[in-house]
Amino acid sequence: MTAQKRFLSILFFMCSFASLSASAVVSGDSTLPNVSFSFPIHQHVYDVTNGLFFVGADQDSTCSNLSLAVASLATSFQALSPQSITVNSQDGQPNPLFSKKISQLALIQNAGLVAVTADNPSSMSLLYSFLEFNTSTQIYVPQPAQAKLLTTTGINDAAGNVTAGVVGLAASSAFAYAAVKKNGATFGEVGGGIALLAVNSLDKKNAVTGAMGGNLAAPLDPTTPAVKITSNLASITANMVDMYYDYYLDRLYIALQVTANGGASDGARAIVVGRVAGGILNFDAIAPDAALTGTNHIVGATGSGSQIFLFKVRTLQTSSKLSYLIVEGNNGTTGGPNIFALPLVDKTPLNQTSDPVHGTLAKFDSTPMDQYFPTYAYPIQSRGLTTQATAPADLLTNTSTQAIVGGGPLPLGTSQVITDIFARNDAVYVSIGNSFDGTTRPGVFYSQAILDSLGRIKAWTPWQRAAGTDNTMFGIALDQRSGRMWLMPGDSVTTLTVVRLTDWTNGAGDGLLGGPPTNRTLGLVDQLSVLLPKEQGGIQNFFNFSETTPGFGTVPPTANNQISMAVAVGLNNVVLCETGRNATASQFRADTGDFATGEKIFTDGTLTGFAPDGTAKIVAISGGVLGTIGPLTSAEVSRIPLSGSTTNGYLFVGGTGGVAVLSAANGAGWDTSSPNGGLHAGFVNLTGTMSFKTVGSYTNVRKLVCDGTYLYVLTNTLLDRITISSIASGPLVTVHLATLTQLGLQSFSSFSDVIVSQKLGILATSAGLYRVANGFNIANPALTSGGLGWTNVPLPEGLGTATRLLAVSPTGFDAGLAAGGMGGMLYVMGGAVSFNQARVYRFSIADVSSSAIGDATVQSLNDLFIKNVPSFFVEFGSYRNFIATEGTSLLNEISGTQKNGPLLFDFGQLVMGNRYLAKNGNPAIGALPLTSTSSVRQMLRNSASGSWLVGGSHGLFVNE
Amino acid sequence: MIRTRYVVALFLLGLSSRVSATIFPLNIFQPYDPNVYKPYRGKDVTTDFAVTPEFGLSSHGYSAEEFPCDPPKKGCRVNVLRLWQDEQDALAMLKGFPLNSEIGSLAQQINVDDDNGVRGHICFTGDLDVRYNISLSNRWYLPENFILGFYLPVISLKMCSKFQDLTQMITAEDFLTKSLLTDNLAANVEQLGNGYKIGSWERTGVGDLSAILDWAKVFPQDKPFLKNVRTRARFGLSFPTGKKQDVDEIMSIPFGNDGGLGLIFGIGLDLRLIPILQCGVDVEFLKVFSVERERRIKTDVSQTDLLLLAKTCAVKHFGFTHHFNLYLEFFKVMGGLSAGITYQFWKHEDDKLAVVGNNFSSDIANTAKSLEEWTYHNLIYKVSYDFDNGQGGVLSSPYLALFYKQPINGKNAIVTSTVGFIASLSF
């Protein structure tokens, strides 16, 4: 690429997403604004433990000493490939990486990097000695000046000839694994294989015999038993390989694209498990032949010409300590949009990690085995599924809810593939580099695993946006100590020059929610700070309603038919904020920049004069009935799906002084007729005849929930159910579902949170957690006041309180907690201000959409610390107001206290068995420069952009 | 004659019914303070009776040095009810109680979003009126320069307490805090605190009776600038006859050692430099033995000292108390007329609580500011007239003195400027 072309490319790149560049650019050598490097980059690896992001140049000649570079949260990119370096213990030698395109790159945890350059693909270099342990932060930090290099040339293929090139690379703390082409040919045919190099010397081993210096790759080709079933494979797609090394399981996973031979009993496996024993690299079958008899087992199939194309492979260990294989791909050749999770055998609890079965597919419904330390009090040491899948019924299929990450395919064309993936704890993040079209939505998406009572994955949340961007994205990583994301946006994989890092800020002028760089006051953040000023308590709660909320427009091909909305509430004030719309047909995108143009402000509790022209992104309403409610705490929409010629779209708000509904004079809500009704972009279908009206007689409202039929009103002492249709028609049909007396609680007890899903209601109280009793149905139309039974749900090793409920639902809505086929998962926080403590408990919730509530409906997860003592998931060590999780970490917040401003913490390890979190395990994200009088509210994701939003007295804080 | 003296003595003792605030940081005189009785024995006198009424003029507090003053300085002058904290925390008041208790449940209901530094904060304003502190003493002159003295104070105090709720009305938690707690704070505190009253109070009564054996001897000197030297030593006991701290009253002040037996030891040195000028120093130590009784304690470290709902039995280990006087006096410059100034310093070291039982934590209880060390500094101006001309024969050798006590600094202490007089008769 010429300099001119590159410059034009950069200009185009900058223009193409100038409005979505909120995250900060991490500086490299570029002097251009918003550009990191003056040359293309591509290869990248992320050191999760130490928070280091490494990139490799994608072009020779111009990258000089930045052909390898590293950055951290604290530093911009530092050069790791000086022109002269100690090579193989010889000081001052020419650096073979200097100014070279890096074609392969792999991380050796806490030790270094292995790299292959494009110009010398049969050689390998190991960069080491540049990491220094910082005792105060307990992480390694780069010291580039200390870097040294080992290098080796002439890596052989499986036939003993110098390879034509390395096409895949992974590393453990002992070995580097290189997928090598056959000399003069490709990887995937006989002669290709996996070369094994000792990382302490880069000695090229004989991977077949284990001999040092033997320089022979282990053959991996259509004849390898680990990939073939019955007959040799018809083919392995040339040079298509992805490798991932699992440090915990001590196994190498190799993803291939395979085609079986023509016999009916012929089959293929697309995942190979690599295991080094005695210096020999063994390839184990991911599952035995007998288990892979069909054509739907994701990683293997039997049948004439069966094909399995896998594009990416990763592993994760869930927060319940179970290992899973994560793959992109499917049976067939068009599995790009599919991500699957399959349970792996972990024989650590049996101390049998050398067993070839270790690391292969586990019987998905087997019971995990726990291992405890042998001394009193026998704390948990490990957990794993120890039974291998040996029959087809033992394996999940590509239609199994447990296996389908995201609950379905990514927003990606069938011929497209993701550009990056990482899996950690209970989440899988992917990046998409293709541009918007009918199906494809670029950006970053994640899905969270939903665990059953034994800690196994039983379902996944729908794919949701993350990182506050819908740029085409080619690389991602997540810092587990701060929740900040590393991003590599760009136009194409060959022109990447930018690395960005999201940050927790007020977003000032960030081009997204923080407003245009030239005028931040137009942004949502500043607009909210004006409409809900700090002097009046700022944002007293914040709610997100995605574009799939029932009652919103449902016709993507019609431009501006769809809307996503956030509702901010404050003192006598409610602010509706459009967060996204499909301004272009079938392209639902987040709103950014200017939120102020078209803004409508009403001060008499009505929408009088509102004639929506589709431009308004903010509608603020105060006064009138709202003036009598005082501080607002809750907002909800009716969630009634579009149907017929109905007008059932309502917005409800609640607060200290009661509940109000936004409706027309005749009680009608917005148009919910099918198919073209619903709330549209610009709040079209709200009308000038609407106003807020009081509903019932309530005080101290804590939460409003709608299930499409009923409005549930939770106050500090009461849970009521109101039939929504009666609000318009009158008289109000109200059922008292729970009172303190009914639950047998003493005076001064209180309710704090509720979730309603199908028949199930879960109530958090100062005296613990309650659920709807067996056989009862909270949505039963025939219910009368006091007629609903409640059952206490024990909180293992609990404080006795339940303060917050956090649903992880297969539908993405709280209402889906007990639905979706397998049900969801519930995080319960029990905070006790009296003792300055907060604990989190976890429950598996069964689907009760077609069955009655029973003893198995709400089951505690098998979180524990000590043998045979069920316990909580984690204790924060001090009080917390709110928690939030997306699967990789558990964010937790506390409002300002007498000594500190509000704090946001990140429990980034998110694994059971920690019991009490030490400071380093739950570090404060030091980015809330607020006073001790500041309050923070429930943090949530902006569903349109994936930004984290933290509302509070300070206004809005964002991570984007 | 002797019988008459006994009758007078008993009468004076009978008058007394209350204490001085020895173990509480309040700078009213102790009845055995050398400043409140006739300093010298008259000729042929065998016993002295003295009455020393002291009347408070105005009171204020000196906070601890780390108190957040603006600008920061050591020992800010504060209102008496802001001695330990500038604001009291009604939300923190609810912490540390079992979650299934009434208080614990209320805390949970209000405090779901916790204390934001304003919500539930109460600003107290108090006016402490030291109506009188009458020190009664009867000193018997024994052979070999010994003096046996009995001392008893009678005290009357009045505390006028007002408070202001600082809670705003902008968030749901604010409204809830007001409606459930601070709108009716006094009644809620009394109910939840098992009778704890945060309103005004007044109390009158005797303090601790002290019996002290003094020894004082004058050593005449024949030097140009030293005419004689008097050395003094004393040892005594303070008996817990006084009113104890009322744990159900806000900032209740005990009239003595709060039920503790006190051991007193002191020494002094007086120097007559020239015939009309003398100076001296007096040092005294007080050790009060530990007492177990019901007390209000902190149940959470964030609590403030005036809003404590937990009342439980606890042993209080009193800190060591010491004070000294340093004076300069123009002695009998005109007949029996003398005038002098005394600098007085008091220091009481940290108290400690040992909570009886396992329901509460002693560690938390001991974070109370009121248990911390306190000090105060006074200047005492005194004009006296001794009708004893050294020749004997003056009827009952009366001694009269007027004094004004000016507090000048302190830490963690309430100080009152007072005026009073000493009236002494000798027989």
mmCIF file with all atom_site columns, N, CA, C and O in Angstrom, chain A residues 429-457:
data_model
loop_
_atom_site.group_PDB
_atom_site.id
_atom_site.type_symbol
_atom_site.label_atom_id
_atom_site.label_alt_id
_atom_site.label_comp_id
_atom_site.label_asym_id
_atom_site.label_entity_id
_atom_site.label_seq_id
_atom_site.pdbx_PDB_ins_code
_atom_site.Cartn_x
_atom_site.Cartn_y
_atom_site.Cartn_z
_atom_site.occupancy
_atom_site.B_iso_or_equiv
_atom_site.pdbx_formal_charge
_atom_site.auth_seq_id
_atom_site.auth_comp_id
_atom_site.auth_asym_id
_atom_site.auth_atom_id
_atom_site.pdbx_PDB_model_num
ATOM 1   N N  . TYR A 1 429 ? -17.533 -13.199 24.262 1.00 0.00 ? 429 TYR A N  1
ATOM 2   C CA . TYR A 1 429 ? -17.562 -11.948 23.505 1.00 0.00 ? 429 TYR A CA 1
ATOM 3   C C  . TYR A 1 429 ? -17.057 -12.221 22.096 1.00 0.00 ? 429 TYR A C  1
ATOM 4   O O  . TYR A 1 429 ? -16.084 -12.954 21.911 1.00 0.00 ? 429 TYR A O  1
ATOM 5   N N  . VAL A 1 430 ? -17.709 -11.611 21.129 1.00 0.00 ? 430 VAL A N  1
ATOM 6   C CA . VAL A 1 430 ? -17.233 -11.735 19.752 1.00 0.00 ? 430 VAL A CA 1
ATOM 7   C C  . VAL A 1 430 ? -17.236 -10.355 19.101 1.00 0.00 ? 430 VAL A C  1
ATOM 8   O O  . VAL A 1 430 ? -17.950 -9.452  19.536 1.00 0.00 ? 430 VAL A O  1
ATOM 9   N N  . SER A 1 431 ? -16.435 -10.243 18.069 1.00 0.00 ? 431 SER A N  1
ATOM 10  C CA . SER A 1 431 ? -16.463 -9.016  17.276 1.00 0.00 ? 431 SER A CA 1
ATOM 11  C C  . SER A 1 431 ? -16.825 -9.356  15.845 1.00 0.00 ? 431 SER A C  1
ATOM 12  O O  . SER A 1 431 ? -16.491 -10.430 15.340 1.00 0.00 ? 431 SER A O  1
ATOM 13  N N  . ILE A 1 432 ? -17.523 -8.442  15.232 1.00 0.00 ? 432 ILE A N  1
ATOM 14  C CA . ILE A 1 432 ? -17.969 -8.628  13.850 1.00 0.00 ? 432 ILE A CA 1
ATOM 15  C C  . ILE A 1 432 ? -17.388 -7.496  13.002 1.00 0.00 ? 432 ILE A C  1
ATOM 16  O O  . ILE A 1 432 ? -17.516 -6.314  13.359 1.00 0.00 ? 432 ILE A O  1
ATOM 17  N N  . GLY A 1 433 ? -16.760 -7.896  11.920 1.00 0.00 ? 433 GLY A N  1
ATOM 18  C CA . GLY A 1 433 ? -16.072 -6.920  11.075 1.00 0.00 ? 433 GLY A CA 1
ATOM 19  C C  . GLY A 1 433 ? -16.761 -6.635  9.767  1.00 0.00 ? 433 GLY A C  1
ATOM 20  O O  . GLY A 1 433 ? -16.267 -5.838  8.970  1.00 0.00 ? 433 GLY A O  1
ATOM 21  N N  . ASN A 1 434 ? -17.901 -7.291  9.556  1.00 0.00 ? 434 ASN A N  1
ATOM 22  C CA . ASN A 1 434 ? -18.635 -7.018  8.313  1.00 0.00 ? 434 ASN A CA 1
ATOM 23  C C  . ASN A 1 434 ? -19.575 -5.834  8.509  1.00 0.00 ? 434 ASN A C  1
ATOM 24  O O  . ASN A 1 434 ? -20.071 -5.603  9.601  1.00 0.00 ? 434 ASN A O  1
ATOM 25  N N  . SER A 1 435 ? -19.840 -5.153  7.436  1.00 0.00 ? 435 SER A N  1
ATOM 26  C CA . SER A 1 435 ? -20.674 -3.947  7.515  1.00 0.00 ? 435 SER A CA 1
ATOM 27  C C  . SER A 1 435 ? -22.151 -4.314  7.651  1.00 0.00 ? 435 SER A C  1
ATOM 28  O O  . SER A 1 435 ? -22.553 -5.450  7.385  1.00 0.00 ? 435 SER A O  1
ATOM 29  N N  . PHE A 1 436 ? -22.934 -3.309  8.033  1.00 0.00 ? 436 PHE A N  1
ATOM 30  C CA . PHE A 1 436 ? -24.376 -3.491  8.127  1.00 0.00 ? 436 PHE A CA 1
ATOM 31  C C  . PHE A 1 436 ? -24.941 -3.976  6.807  1.00 0.00 ? 436 PHE A C  1
ATOM 32  O O  . PHE A 1 436 ? -24.589 -3.484  5.740  1.00 0.00 ? 436 PHE A O  1
ATOM 33  N N  . ASP A 1 437 ? -25.803 -4.960  6.910  1.00 0.00 ? 437 ASP A N  1
ATOM 34  C CA . ASP A 1 437 ? -26.707 -5.246  5.796  1.00 0.00 ? 437 ASP A CA 1
ATOM 35  C C  . ASP A 1 437 ? -27.955 -5.842  6.424  1.00 0.00 ? 437 ASP A C  1
ATOM 36  O O  . ASP A 1 437 ? -28.191 -5.692  7.615  1.00 0.00 ? 437 ASP A O  1
ATOM 37  N N  . GLY A 1 438 ? -28.755 -6.538  5.676  1.00 0.00 ? 438 GLY A N  1
ATOM 38  C CA . GLY A 1 438 ? -30.014 -7.014  6.205  1.00 0.00 ? 438 GLY A CA 1
ATOM 39  C C  . GLY A 1 438 ? -29.887 -7.824  7.469  1.00 0.00 ? 438 GLY A C  1
ATOM 40  O O  . GLY A 1 438 ? -30.697 -7.714  8.379  1.00 0.00 ? 438 GLY A O  1
ATOM 41  N N  . THR A 1 439 ? -28.839 -8.636  7.548  1.00 0.00 ? 439 THR A N  1
ATOM 42  C CA . THR A 1 439 ? -28.653 -9.494  8.719  1.00 0.00 ? 439 THR A CA 1
ATOM 43  C C  . THR A 1 439 ? -27.504 -9.019  9.586  1.00 0.00 ? 439 THR A C  1
ATOM 44  O O  . THR A 1 439 ? -27.564 -9.076  10.819 1.00 0.00 ? 439 THR A O  1
ATOM 45  N N  . THR A 1 440 ? -26.503 -8.578  8.937  1.00 0.00 ? 440 THR A N  1
ATOM 46  C CA . THR A 1 440 ? -25.249 -8.315  9.641  1.00 0.00 ? 440 THR A CA 1
ATOM 47  C C  . THR A 1 440 ? -25.295 -7.017  10.433 1.00 0.00 ? 440 THR A C  1
ATOM 48  O O  . THR A 1 440 ? -25.756 -5.991  9.935  1.00 0.00 ? 440 THR A O  1
ATOM 49  N N  . ARG A 1 441 ? -24.803 -7.103  11.652 1.00 0.00 ? 441 ARG A N  1
ATOM 50  C CA . ARG A 1 441 ? -24.671 -5.909  12.497 1.00 0.00 ? 441 ARG A CA 1
ATOM 51  C C  . ARG A 1 441 ? -23.256 -5.917  13.060 1.00 0.00 ? 441 ARG A C  1
ATOM 52  O O  . ARG A 1 441 ? -22.916 -6.756  13.891 1.00 0.00 ? 441 ARG A O  1
ATOM 53  N N  . PRO A 1 442 ? -22.428 -5.023  12.616 1.00 0.00 ? 442 PRO A N  1
ATOM 54  C CA . PRO A 1 442 ? -21.035 -5.020  13.093 1.00 0.00 ? 442 PRO A CA 1
ATOM 55  C C  . PRO A 1 442 ? -20.953 -4.554  14.544 1.00 0.00 ? 442 PRO A C  1
ATOM 56  O O  . PRO A 1 442 ? -21.889 -3.988  15.091 1.00 0.00 ? 442 PRO A O  1
ATOM 57  N N  . GLY A 1 443 ? -19.803 -4.795  15.131 1.00 0.00 ? 443 GLY A N  1
ATOM 58  C CA . GLY A 1 443 ? -19.565 -4.329  16.497 1.00 0.00 ? 443 GLY A CA 1
ATOM 59  C C  . GLY A 1 443 ? -19.138 -5.456  17.405 1.00 0.00 ? 443 GLY A C  1
ATOM 60  O O  . GLY A 1 443 ? -18.519 -6.439  16.973 1.00 0.00 ? 443 GLY A O  1
ATOM 61  N N  . VAL A 1 444 ? -19.470 -5.289  18.637 1.00 0.00 ? 444 VAL A N  1
ATOM 62  C CA . VAL A 1 444 ? -19.082 -6.257  19.657 1.00 0.00 ? 444 VAL A CA 1
ATOM 63  C C  . VAL A 1 444 ? -20.347 -6.789  20.330 1.00 0.00 ? 444 VAL A C  1
ATOM 64  O O  . VAL A 1 444 ? -21.232 -6.007  20.705 1.00 0.00 ? 444 VAL A O  1
ATOM 65  N N  . PHE A 1 445 ? -20.416 -8.082  20.467 1.00 0.00 ? 445 PHE A N  1
ATOM 66  C CA . PHE A 1 445 ? -21.577 -8.715  21.086 1.00 0.00 ? 445 PHE A CA 1
ATOM 67  C C  . PHE A 1 445 ? -21.104 -9.696  22.155 1.00 0.00 ? 445 PHE A C  1
ATOM 68  O O  . PHE A 1 445 ? -19.994 -10.233 22.075 1.00 0.00 ? 445 PHE A O  1
ATOM 69  N N  . TYR A 1 446 ? -21.976 -9.919  23.109 1.00 0.00 ? 446 TYR A N  1
ATOM 70  C CA . TYR A 1 446 ? -21.645 -10.912 24.126 1.00 0.00 ? 446 TYR A CA 1
ATOM 71  C C  . TYR A 1 446 ? -22.895 -11.687 24.491 1.00 0.00 ? 446 TYR A C  1
ATOM 72  O O  . TYR A 1 446 ? -24.035 -11.226 24.285 1.00 0.00 ? 446 TYR A O  1
ATOM 73  N N  . SER A 1 447 ? -22.658 -12.849 25.051 1.00 0.00 ? 447 SER A N  1
ATOM 74  C CA . SER A 1 447 ? -23.746 -13.656 25.597 1.00 0.00 ? 447 SER A CA 1
ATOM 75  C C  . SER A 1 447 ? -23.269 -14.232 26.911 1.00 0.00 ? 447 SER A C  1
ATOM 76  O O  . SER A 1 447 ? -22.080 -14.545 27.084 1.00 0.00 ? 447 SER A O  1
ATOM 77  N N  . GLN A 1 448 ? -24.187 -14.365 27.843 1.00 0.00 ? 448 GLN A N  1
ATOM 78  C CA . GLN A 1 448 ? -23.827 -14.829 29.183 1.00 0.00 ? 448 GLN A CA 1
ATOM 79  C C  . GLN A 1 448 ? -24.416 -16.213 29.424 1.00 0.00 ? 448 GLN A C  1
ATOM 80  O O  . GLN A 1 448 ? -25.594 -16.461 29.129 1.00 0.00 ? 448 GLN A O  1
ATOM 81  N N  . ALA A 1 449 ? -23.620 -17.066 29.987 1.00 0.00 ? 449 ALA A N  1
ATOM 82  C CA . ALA A 1 449 ? -24.090 -18.415 30.305 1.00 0.00 ? 449 ALA A CA 1
ATOM 83  C C  . ALA A 1 449 ? -25.062 -18.376 31.473 1.00 0.00 ? 449 ALA A C  1
ATOM 84  O O  . ALA A 1 449 ? -24.888 -17.615 32.423 1.00 0.00 ? 449 ALA A O  1
ATOM 85  N N  . ILE A 1 450 ? -26.062 -19.216 31.373 1.00 0.00 ? 450 ILE A N  1
ATOM 86  C CA . ILE A 1 450 ? -27.031 -19.384 32.461 1.00 0.00 ? 450 ILE A CA 1
ATOM 87  C C  . ILE A 1 450 ? -26.789 -20.761 33.060 1.00 0.00 ? 450 ILE A C  1
ATOM 88  O O  . ILE A 1 450 ? -26.774 -21.769 32.336 1.00 0.00 ? 450 ILE A O  1
ATOM 89  N N  . LEU A 1 451 ? -26.575 -20.808 34.334 1.00 0.00 ? 451 LEU A N  1
ATOM 90  C CA . LEU A 1 451 ? -26.163 -22.046 34.986 1.00 0.00 ? 451 LEU A CA 1
ATOM 91  C C  . LEU A 1 451 ? -27.334 -22.730 35.677 1.00 0.00 ? 451 LEU A C  1
ATOM 92  O O  . LEU A 1 451 ? -28.247 -22.063 36.177 1.00 0.00 ? 451 LEU A O  1
ATOM 93  N N  . ASP A 1 452 ? -27.246 -24.050 35.713 1.00 0.00 ? 452 ASP A N  1
ATOM 94  C CA . ASP A 1 452 ? -28.261 -24.771 36.468 1.00 0.00 ? 452 ASP A CA 1
ATOM 95  C C  . ASP A 1 452 ? -27.781 -24.964 37.906 1.00 0.00 ? 452 ASP A C  1
ATOM 96  O O  . ASP A 1 452 ? -26.716 -24.471 38.285 1.00 0.00 ? 452 ASP A O  1
ATOM 97  N N  . SER A 1 453 ? -28.543 -25.663 38.685 1.00 0.00 ? 453 SER A N  1
ATOM 98  C CA . SER A 1 453 ? -28.237 -25.747 40.111 1.00 0.00 ? 453 SER A CA 1
ATOM 99  C C  . SER A 1 453 ? -26.932 -26.495 40.376 1.00 0.00 ? 453 SER A C  1
ATOM 100 O O  . SER A 1 453 ? -26.357 -26.375 41.451 1.00 0.00 ? 453 SER A O  1
ATOM 101 N N  . LEU A 1 454 ? -26.457 -27.259 39.403 1.00 0.00 ? 454 LEU A N  1
ATOM 102 C CA . LEU A 1 454 ? -25.184 -27.949 39.575 1.00 0.00 ? 454 LEU A CA 1
ATOM 103 C C  . LEU A 1 454 ? -24.034 -27.169 38.951 1.00 0.00 ? 454 LEU A C  1
ATOM 104 O O  . LEU A 1 454 ? -22.912 -27.655 38.900 1.00 0.00 ? 454 LEU A O  1
ATOM 105 N N  . GLY A 1 455 ? -24.329 -25.996 38.481 1.00 0.00 ? 455 GLY A N  1
ATOM 106 C CA . GLY A 1 455 ? -23.278 -25.155 37.924 1.00 0.00 ? 455 GLY A CA 1
ATOM 107 C C  . GLY A 1 455 ? -23.024 -25.392 36.456 1.00 0.00 ? 455 GLY A C  1
ATOM 108 O O  . GLY A 1 455 ? -22.114 -24.804 35.875 1.00 0.00 ? 455 GLY A O  1
ATOM 109 N N  . ARG A 1 456 ? -23.801 -26.250 35.821 1.00 0.00 ? 456 ARG A N  1
ATOM 110 C CA . ARG A 1 456 ? -23.629 -26.512 34.394 1.00 0.00 ? 456 ARG A CA 1
ATOM 111 C C  . ARG A 1 456 ? -24.379 -25.469 33.570 1.00 0.00 ? 456 ARG A C  1
ATOM 112 O O  . ARG A 1 456 ? -25.400 -24.937 34.010 1.00 0.00 ? 456 ARG A O  1
ATOM 113 N N  . ILE A 1 457 ? -23.875 -25.213 32.392 1.00 0.00 ? 457 ILE A N  1
ATOM 114 C CA . ILE A 1 457 ? -24.567 -24.255 31.525 1.00 0.00 ? 457 ILE A CA 1
ATOM 115 C C  . ILE A 1 457 ? -25.857 -24.887 31.019 1.00 0.00 ? 457 ILE A C  1
ATOM 116 O O  . ILE A 1 457 ? -25.840 -25.984 30.453 1.00 0.00 ? 457 ILE A O  1
#
